Short mmCIF file of C-alpha atoms in Angstrom, two decimals:
data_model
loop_
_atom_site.label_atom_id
_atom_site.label_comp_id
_atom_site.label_asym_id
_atom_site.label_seq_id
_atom_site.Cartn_x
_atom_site.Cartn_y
_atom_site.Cartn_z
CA UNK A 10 5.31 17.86 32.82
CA UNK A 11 3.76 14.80 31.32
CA UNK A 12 4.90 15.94 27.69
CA UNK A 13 8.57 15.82 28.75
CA UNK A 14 7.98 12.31 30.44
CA UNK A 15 7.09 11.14 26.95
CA UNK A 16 9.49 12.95 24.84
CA UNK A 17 12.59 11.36 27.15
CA UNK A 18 10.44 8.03 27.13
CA UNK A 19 10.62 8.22 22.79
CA UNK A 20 14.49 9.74 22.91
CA UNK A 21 15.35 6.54 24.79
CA UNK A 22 13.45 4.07 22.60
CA UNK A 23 14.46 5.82 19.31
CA UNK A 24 18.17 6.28 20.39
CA UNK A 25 19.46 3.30 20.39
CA UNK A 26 23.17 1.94 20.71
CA UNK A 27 25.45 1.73 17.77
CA UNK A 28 28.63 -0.31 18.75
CA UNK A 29 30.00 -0.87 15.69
CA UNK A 30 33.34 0.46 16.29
CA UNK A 31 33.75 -2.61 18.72
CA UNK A 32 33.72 -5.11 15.89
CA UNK A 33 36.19 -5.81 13.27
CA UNK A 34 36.05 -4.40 10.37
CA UNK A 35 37.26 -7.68 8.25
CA UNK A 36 34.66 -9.89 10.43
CA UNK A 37 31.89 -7.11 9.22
CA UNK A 38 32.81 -7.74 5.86
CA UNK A 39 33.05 -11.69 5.94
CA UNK A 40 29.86 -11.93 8.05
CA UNK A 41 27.30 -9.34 6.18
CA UNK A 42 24.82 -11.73 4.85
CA UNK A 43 24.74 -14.29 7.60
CA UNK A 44 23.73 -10.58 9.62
CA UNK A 45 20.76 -10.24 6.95
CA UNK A 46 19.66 -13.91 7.42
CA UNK A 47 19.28 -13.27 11.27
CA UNK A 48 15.98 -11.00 10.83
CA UNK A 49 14.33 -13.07 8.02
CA UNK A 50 12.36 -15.17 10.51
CA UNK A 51 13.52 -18.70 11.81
CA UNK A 52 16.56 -18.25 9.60
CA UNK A 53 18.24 -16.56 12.39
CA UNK A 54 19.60 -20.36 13.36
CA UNK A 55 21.84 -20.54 9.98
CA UNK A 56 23.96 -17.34 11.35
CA UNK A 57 23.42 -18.72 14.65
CA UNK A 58 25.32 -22.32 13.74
CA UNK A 59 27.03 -21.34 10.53
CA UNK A 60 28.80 -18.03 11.89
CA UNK A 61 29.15 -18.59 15.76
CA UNK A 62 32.80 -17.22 16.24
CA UNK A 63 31.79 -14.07 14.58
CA UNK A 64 30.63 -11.17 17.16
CA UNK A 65 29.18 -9.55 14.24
CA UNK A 66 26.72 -12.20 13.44
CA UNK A 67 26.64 -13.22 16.85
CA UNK A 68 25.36 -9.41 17.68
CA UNK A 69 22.18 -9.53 14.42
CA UNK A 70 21.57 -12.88 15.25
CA UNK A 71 20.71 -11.90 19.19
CA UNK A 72 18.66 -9.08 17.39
CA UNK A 73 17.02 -11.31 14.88
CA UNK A 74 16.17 -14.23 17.63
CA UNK A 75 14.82 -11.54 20.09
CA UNK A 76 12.79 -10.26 16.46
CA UNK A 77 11.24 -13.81 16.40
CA UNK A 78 10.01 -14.31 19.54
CA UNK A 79 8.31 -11.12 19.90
CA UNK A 80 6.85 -11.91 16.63
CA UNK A 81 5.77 -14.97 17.99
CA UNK A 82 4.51 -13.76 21.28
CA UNK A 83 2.49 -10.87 19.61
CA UNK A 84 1.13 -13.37 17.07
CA UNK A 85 -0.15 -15.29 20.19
CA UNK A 86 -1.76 -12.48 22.25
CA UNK A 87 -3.35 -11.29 19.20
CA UNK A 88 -4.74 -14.57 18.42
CA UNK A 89 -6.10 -14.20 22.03
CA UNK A 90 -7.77 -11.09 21.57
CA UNK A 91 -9.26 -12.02 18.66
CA UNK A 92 -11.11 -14.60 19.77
CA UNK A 93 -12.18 -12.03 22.74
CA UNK A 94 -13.29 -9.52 20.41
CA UNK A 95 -15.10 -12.31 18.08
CA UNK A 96 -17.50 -11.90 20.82
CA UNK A 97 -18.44 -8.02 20.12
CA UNK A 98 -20.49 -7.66 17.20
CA UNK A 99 -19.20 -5.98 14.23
CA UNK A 100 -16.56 -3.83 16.37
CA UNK A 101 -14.50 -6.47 17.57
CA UNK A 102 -13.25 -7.65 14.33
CA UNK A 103 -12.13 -4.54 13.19
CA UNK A 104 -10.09 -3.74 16.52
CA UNK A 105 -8.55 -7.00 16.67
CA UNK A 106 -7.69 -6.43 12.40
CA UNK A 107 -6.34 -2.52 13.15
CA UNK A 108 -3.98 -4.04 16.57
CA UNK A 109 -2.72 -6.45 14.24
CA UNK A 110 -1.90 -4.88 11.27
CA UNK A 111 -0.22 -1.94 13.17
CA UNK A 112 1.76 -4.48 15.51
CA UNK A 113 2.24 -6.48 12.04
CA UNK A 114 3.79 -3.31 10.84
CA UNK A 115 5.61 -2.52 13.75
CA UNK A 116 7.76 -6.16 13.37
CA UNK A 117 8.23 -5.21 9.57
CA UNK A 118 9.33 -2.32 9.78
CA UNK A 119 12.33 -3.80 12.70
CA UNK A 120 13.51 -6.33 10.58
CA UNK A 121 13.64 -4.16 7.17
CA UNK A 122 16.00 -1.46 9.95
CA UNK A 123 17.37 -4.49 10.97
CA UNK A 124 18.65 -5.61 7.41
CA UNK A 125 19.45 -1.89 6.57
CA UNK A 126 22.39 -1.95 9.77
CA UNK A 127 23.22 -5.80 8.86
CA UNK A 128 23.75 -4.76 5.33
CA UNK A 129 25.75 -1.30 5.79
CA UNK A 130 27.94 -3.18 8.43
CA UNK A 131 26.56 -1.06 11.16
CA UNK A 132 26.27 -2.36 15.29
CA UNK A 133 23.57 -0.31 15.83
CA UNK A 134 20.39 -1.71 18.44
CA UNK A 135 16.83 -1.63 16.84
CA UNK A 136 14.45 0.21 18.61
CA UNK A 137 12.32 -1.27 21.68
CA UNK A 138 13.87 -4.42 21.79
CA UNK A 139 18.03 -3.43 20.85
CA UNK A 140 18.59 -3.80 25.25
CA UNK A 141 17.95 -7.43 24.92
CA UNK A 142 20.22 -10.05 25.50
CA UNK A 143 19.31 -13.75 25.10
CA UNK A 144 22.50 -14.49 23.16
CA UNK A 145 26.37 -14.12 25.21
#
């Protein structure tokens, strides 16, 4: 019973939203790289002033700002914890290297899927953090 739990848990994380038949296609097309910029760190704020009447930017650029501040967040707990774990001989170090490299890899690997849909034109939510709205 608790295998199903987790398998519809990682079918609704994994299956995210594509609304890209909501956009237009000629504001796809004119808006493509200022979609890329959105996930490459703090240069979400170029699409964010440069393209703010397009919904297609408008839509990478909620992705890539909500990208950011969970990068910044994790960045700050892990900080946290690694001071903890300075504490444990030998052991803590590692633990606090492994949770950061993984979460590390975790942000990578969103913005490179992130860049993949900007660059193919596609609408489609990242995983985890797709839901999130911070941008109207």
């Amino acid at each position: 019973m608790a295998e199903n739990n987790f398998e519809e848990m990682a079918k609704d994380v994994l299956n995210t939203a594509d609304t890209t038949s909501s956009f237009d296609q000629s504001d796809i097309e004119s808006n493509k790289i200022m979609a890329i910029l959105a996930y490459i760190g703090i240069l979400f704020l170029i699409p964010l002033l440069v393209a703010k009447d397009s919904k297609f930017a408008k839509f990478h650029t909620n992705q890539g700002l909500v990208l950011f501040i969970a990068d910044v967040a994790i960045g700050i707990v892990i900080a946290i914890v690694a001071i903890i774990l300075a504490f444990v001989p030998v052991v803590g170090p590692i633990i606090a290297g492994i949770v950061s490299g993984v979460l590390g890899l975790v942000i990578f690997a969103l913005m490179i899927l992130g860049i993949i849909n900007a660059a193919t034109g596609k609408a489609k939510e990242l995983p985890l953090i797709g839901k999130i709205r911070i941008l109207k």
